[in-house]
Amino acid sequence: ERLARDEEPTVYGDGEQSLDYVYVDDAIAALLALAAPEHDGKTLNVSSGKGTTVNALTAAMLDASGSRRSPRMCPPDWTAGSRRVGDPAVAARELGWTASTPIETGVRRCWEWLGRSERA
């Protein structure tokens, strides 16, 4: 949304904290598979098993938007130095599900959706 307003993205700390991002369509597919009665009560991670740094995510967002802005670096927040990545093994074994949308593709699709939703 900041890029859509032609504002610079913000990165807290060094941007090397990493998170496990899953594109919304992939997450929905996992949840629909999990809704089957035979999976009732099961706990699993809807995750890719891959960490993406905030810097890499920001670069993908800048690329998708075509922005030439540079990120504004801000003081570290509570996420500094963290790596939060899920283990998708149970989802793969129990549901036959794996996240399949690359981060760059997911970011581009989100950017395109944001553009359509603002025009609506």
Coordinates of N, CA and C in Angstrom, one line a residue:
E1 N 0.8 -1.2 0.0 CA 0.0 0.0 0.0 C 0.9 1.3 0.0
R2 N 2.0 1.2 0.7 CA 2.9 2.4 0.7 C 3.4 2.6 -0.7
L3 N 3.8 1.6 -1.4 CA 4.3 1.7 -2.8 C 3.2 2.2 -3.7
A4 N 1.9 1.8 -3.5 CA 0.8 2.3 -4.3 C 0.6 3.8 -4.1
R5 N 1.0 4.3 -2.9 CA 0.9 5.7 -2.7 C 2.2 6.5 -3.0
D6 N 3.1 5.8 -3.7 CA 4.4 6.3 -4.1 C 5.2 6.7 -2.9
E7 N 5.1 5.9 -1.8 CA 5.9 6.2 -0.6 C 7.0 5.1 -0.5
E8 N 8.0 5.4 0.1 CA 9.1 4.4 0.3 C 8.7 3.3 1.3
P9 N 9.1 2.1 1.0 CA 8.8 1.0 1.9 C 9.7 1.2 3.2
T10 N 9.3 0.7 4.3 CA 10.0 0.8 5.5 C 10.6 -0.6 5.9
V11 N 11.8 -0.7 6.4 CA 12.4 -1.9 6.8 C 12.9 -1.6 8.2
Y12 N 12.6 -2.5 9.2 CA 13.0 -2.3 10.5 C 14.2 -3.2 10.8
G13 N 15.3 -2.5 11.3 CA 16.5 -3.2 11.6 C 17.3 -3.4 10.3
D14 N 18.0 -4.5 10.2 CA 18.9 -4.8 9.0 C 18.1 -5.5 7.9
G15 N 16.8 -5.9 8.2 CA 16.0 -6.5 7.2 C 16.4 -8.0 6.9
E16 N 17.3 -8.5 7.7 CA 17.7 -9.9 7.5 C 16.8 -10.9 8.4
Q17 N 15.9 -10.4 9.1 CA 14.9 -11.3 9.8 C 14.1 -12.0 8.7
S18 N 13.8 -13.3 8.9 CA 13.1 -14.0 7.8 C 11.9 -14.6 8.4
L19 N 10.9 -14.7 7.4 CA 9.6 -15.3 7.7 C 9.2 -16.3 6.6
D20 N 8.3 -17.1 6.9 CA 7.8 -18.1 6.0 C 6.5 -17.6 5.3
Y21 N 6.6 -17.1 4.1 CA 5.4 -16.5 3.4 C 4.8 -17.6 2.5
V22 N 3.5 -17.7 2.5 CA 2.8 -18.6 1.7 C 1.7 -17.7 1.0
Y23 N 1.7 -17.9 -0.4 CA 0.7 -17.1 -1.2 C -0.7 -17.6 -0.8
V24 N -1.6 -16.6 -0.8 CA -3.0 -16.9 -0.3 C -3.7 -18.0 -1.0
D25 N -3.5 -18.2 -2.3 CA -4.2 -19.3 -3.0 C -3.7 -20.6 -2.5
D26 N -2.4 -20.7 -2.2 CA -1.8 -21.9 -1.7 C -2.3 -22.2 -0.3
A27 N -2.4 -21.2 0.5 CA -3.0 -21.4 1.9 C -4.4 -21.8 1.8
I28 N -5.2 -21.3 0.9 CA -6.6 -21.7 0.8 C -6.7 -23.1 0.4
A29 N -5.8 -23.5 -0.6 CA -5.8 -24.9 -1.0 C -5.5 -25.9 0.2
A30 N -4.6 -25.5 1.0 CA -4.3 -26.3 2.2 C -5.5 -26.4 3.1
L31 N -6.1 -25.3 3.4 CA -7.3 -25.2 4.3 C -8.4 -26.0 3.7
L32 N -8.7 -26.0 2.4 CA -9.7 -26.8 1.8 C -9.4 -28.3 2.0
A33 N -8.2 -28.6 1.8 CA -7.8 -30.1 1.9 C -8.0 -30.5 3.4
L34 N -7.6 -29.6 4.3 CA -7.7 -29.9 5.7 C -9.2 -30.0 6.2
A35 N -10.1 -29.4 5.4 CA -11.5 -29.5 5.8 C -12.2 -30.8 5.7
A36 N -11.5 -31.8 5.0 CA -12.1 -33.1 4.8 C -12.2 -33.8 6.2
P37 N -13.3 -34.5 6.4 CA -13.5 -35.1 7.7 C -12.4 -36.0 8.3
E38 N -11.7 -36.6 7.4 CA -10.6 -37.5 7.9 C -9.4 -36.7 8.5
H39 N -9.4 -35.4 8.4 CA -8.4 -34.6 8.9 C -8.8 -33.8 10.2
D40 N -10.0 -34.1 10.6 CA -10.6 -33.4 11.8 C -9.7 -33.6 13.0
G41 N -9.3 -32.5 13.6 CA -8.5 -32.5 14.8 C -7.0 -32.5 14.6
K42 N -6.6 -32.5 13.3 CA -5.2 -32.5 13.0 C -4.6 -31.1 13.1
T43 N -3.4 -31.1 13.5 CA -2.6 -29.8 13.6 C -1.5 -29.9 12.6
L44 N -1.3 -28.9 11.8 CA -0.2 -28.8 10.9 C 0.1 -27.4 10.5
N45 N 1.3 -27.2 10.0 CA 1.8 -25.9 9.5 C 1.4 -25.7 8.1
V46 N 0.7 -24.6 7.8 CA 0.6 -24.2 6.4 C 1.7 -23.3 6.1
S47 N 2.8 -23.9 5.6 CA 4.1 -23.1 5.5 C 4.9 -23.7 4.3
S48 N 5.8 -22.9 3.9 CA 6.7 -23.4 2.7 C 7.9 -24.1 3.2
G49 N 8.3 -23.8 4.4 CA 9.6 -24.4 4.9 C 10.8 -23.6 4.5
K50 N 10.5 -22.4 3.9 CA 11.6 -21.5 3.4 C 11.5 -20.2 4.0
G51 N 12.6 -19.6 4.5 CA 12.6 -18.3 5.0 C 12.9 -17.3 3.9
T52 N 12.1 -16.2 3.9 CA 12.4 -15.1 3.0 C 12.7 -13.9 3.9
T53 N 13.8 -13.2 3.7 CA 14.2 -12.1 4.5 C 13.3 -10.9 4.1
V54 N 13.2 -10.0 5.0 CA 12.4 -8.8 4.8 C 13.0 -8.0 3.6
N55 N 14.4 -8.0 3.5 CA 15.0 -7.4 2.4 C 14.6 -8.0 1.0
A56 N 14.6 -9.3 1.0 CA 14.2 -10.0 -0.2 C 12.7 -9.7 -0.6
L57 N 11.9 -9.7 0.4 CA 10.5 -9.4 0.2 C 10.3 -8.0 -0.3
T58 N 11.0 -7.1 0.3 CA 11.0 -5.7 -0.1 C 11.4 -5.5 -1.6
A59 N 12.5 -6.2 -1.9 CA 13.0 -6.2 -3.3 C 12.0 -6.7 -4.3
A60 N 11.3 -7.8 -3.9 CA 10.2 -8.3 -4.8 C 9.1 -7.3 -4.9
M61 N 8.8 -6.7 -3.8 CA 7.7 -5.7 -3.9 C 8.1 -4.5 -4.7
L62 N 9.3 -4.0 -4.6 CA 9.8 -2.9 -5.5 C 9.8 -3.3 -6.9
D63 N 10.2 -4.5 -7.2 CA 10.2 -5.0 -8.6 C 8.8 -5.1 -9.1
A64 N 7.9 -5.7 -8.4 CA 6.5 -5.9 -8.8 C 5.8 -4.5 -9.1
S65 N 6.1 -3.6 -8.3 CA 5.5 -2.3 -8.4 C 6.1 -1.4 -9.4
G66 N 7.4 -1.7 -9.8 CA 8.1 -0.9 -10.8 C 8.6 0.4 -10.1
S67 N 8.6 0.4 -8.8 CA 9.1 1.6 -8.0 C 10.6 1.7 -8.0
R68 N 11.1 2.9 -8.1 CA 12.5 3.1 -8.0 C 12.9 3.6 -6.6
R69 N 12.0 3.6 -5.7 CA 12.3 4.1 -4.4 C 13.2 3.1 -3.6
S70 N 13.9 3.6 -2.7 CA 14.8 2.8 -1.8 C 14.1 2.7 -0.5
P71 N 14.3 1.5 0.2 CA 13.6 1.4 1.5 C 14.2 2.4 2.5
R72 N 13.3 2.8 3.4 CA 13.7 3.6 4.5 C 14.0 2.7 5.7
M73 N 15.3 2.7 6.1 CA 15.7 1.8 7.2 C 15.3 2.5 8.5
C74 N 14.7 1.7 9.4 CA 14.2 2.2 10.7 C 14.9 1.4 11.8
P75 N 14.8 1.9 13.0 CA 15.4 1.2 14.1 C 14.8 -0.2 14.2
P76 N 15.6 -1.2 14.7 CA 15.1 -2.5 14.9 C 13.9 -2.6 15.8
D77 N 13.0 -3.5 15.5 CA 11.9 -3.8 16.3 C 12.0 -5.2 16.9
W78 N 11.0 -5.7 17.5 CA 11.1 -7.0 18.2 C 11.4 -8.2 17.3
T79 N 11.3 -8.0 16.0 CA 11.6 -9.1 15.1 C 13.1 -9.2 14.8
A80 N 13.9 -8.3 15.2 CA 15.3 -8.2 14.8 C 16.0 -9.6 15.1
G81 N 16.7 -10.1 14.1 CA 17.5 -11.3 14.3 C 16.6 -12.6 14.3
S82 N 15.3 -12.5 14.0 CA 14.5 -13.7 14.1 C 14.4 -14.4 12.8
R83 N 14.1 -15.7 12.9 CA 13.9 -16.6 11.8 C 12.7 -17.4 12.1
R84 N 11.6 -17.1 11.5 CA 10.3 -17.9 11.8 C 9.9 -18.6 10.6
V85 N 10.2 -19.9 10.5 CA 9.9 -20.7 9.4 C 9.2 -22.0 9.9
G86 N 8.1 -22.3 9.2 CA 7.3 -23.5 9.6 C 7.9 -24.8 8.9
D87 N 7.5 -25.9 9.5 CA 7.8 -27.2 8.9 C 6.6 -27.8 8.2
P88 N 6.6 -27.8 6.9 CA 5.5 -28.3 6.1 C 5.4 -29.8 6.0
A89 N 6.2 -30.6 6.6 CA 6.2 -32.0 6.4 C 4.9 -32.7 6.7
V90 N 4.2 -32.3 7.8 CA 2.9 -33.0 8.1 C 1.9 -32.6 7.0
A91 N 1.8 -31.4 6.6 CA 0.9 -31.0 5.5 C 1.2 -31.8 4.2
A92 N 2.4 -32.0 3.9 CA 2.8 -32.7 2.7 C 2.4 -34.2 2.9
R93 N 2.6 -34.8 4.1 CA 2.3 -36.2 4.3 C 0.8 -36.4 4.4
E94 N 0.1 -35.6 5.2 CA -1.3 -35.8 5.5 C -2.2 -35.3 4.4
L95 N -1.9 -34.2 3.7 CA -2.8 -33.6 2.7 C -2.2 -33.8 1.3
G96 N -1.0 -34.1 1.2 CA -0.4 -34.1 -0.2 C -0.2 -32.7 -0.7
W97 N -0.1 -31.8 0.3 CA -0.1 -30.3 -0.1 C 1.3 -29.8 0.1
T98 N 1.8 -29.0 -0.8 CA 3.0 -28.1 -0.6 C 2.7 -26.8 -1.2
A99 N 3.3 -25.8 -0.6 CA 3.2 -24.4 -1.2 C 3.9 -24.4 -2.5
S100 N 3.3 -23.9 -3.6 CA 3.9 -24.0 -4.9 C 4.1 -22.7 -5.6
T101 N 3.6 -21.6 -5.0 CA 3.8 -20.3 -5.7 C 5.1 -19.6 -5.2
P102 N 6.0 -19.3 -6.1 CA 7.2 -18.6 -5.6 C 6.9 -17.2 -5.1
I103 N 7.7 -16.8 -4.2 CA 7.5 -15.5 -3.5 C 7.3 -14.3 -4.5
E104 N 8.2 -14.3 -5.6 CA 8.1 -13.2 -6.5 C 6.8 -13.2 -7.3
T105 N 6.3 -14.4 -7.6 CA 5.0 -14.6 -8.3 C 3.8 -14.1 -7.4
G106 N 3.9 -14.6 -6.1 CA 2.8 -14.2 -5.2 C 2.8 -12.7 -5.0
V107 N 4.0 -12.1 -4.8 CA 4.0 -10.6 -4.6 C 3.5 -9.9 -5.8
R108 N 3.8 -10.4 -7.0 CA 3.3 -9.7 -8.2 C 1.8 -9.9 -8.3
R109 N 1.3 -11.0 -8.0 CA -0.2 -11.2 -8.1 C -0.9 -10.3 -7.0
C110 N -0.3 -10.2 -5.9 CA -0.8 -9.3 -4.8 C -0.8 -7.8 -5.3
W111 N 0.3 -7.4 -6.0 CA 0.4 -6.1 -6.5 C -0.7 -5.8 -7.6
E112 N -0.9 -6.8 -8.4 CA -1.9 -6.7 -9.5 C -3.3 -6.6 -8.8
W113 N -3.6 -7.4 -7.8 CA -4.9 -7.4 -7.1 C -5.1 -6.1 -6.5
L114 N -4.1 -5.5 -5.8 CA -4.2 -4.2 -5.1 C -4.6 -3.2 -6.1
G115 N -4.0 -3.2 -7.3 CA -4.3 -2.2 -8.4 C -5.7 -2.3 -8.8
R116 N -6.2 -3.6 -9.0 CA -7.6 -3.7 -9.4 C -8.6 -3.3 -8.2
S117 N -8.2 -3.6 -7.0 CA -9.1 -3.3 -5.9 C -9.2 -1.8 -5.7
E118 N -8.2 -1.1 -6.0 CA -8.2 0.4 -5.8 C -9.1 1.0 -6.9
R119 N -9.2 0.4 -8.1 CA -10.0 1.0 -9.1 C -11.4 0.6 -9.0
A120 N -11.7 -0.4 -8.2 CA -13.1 -0.8 -8.0 C -14.0 0.1 -7.2

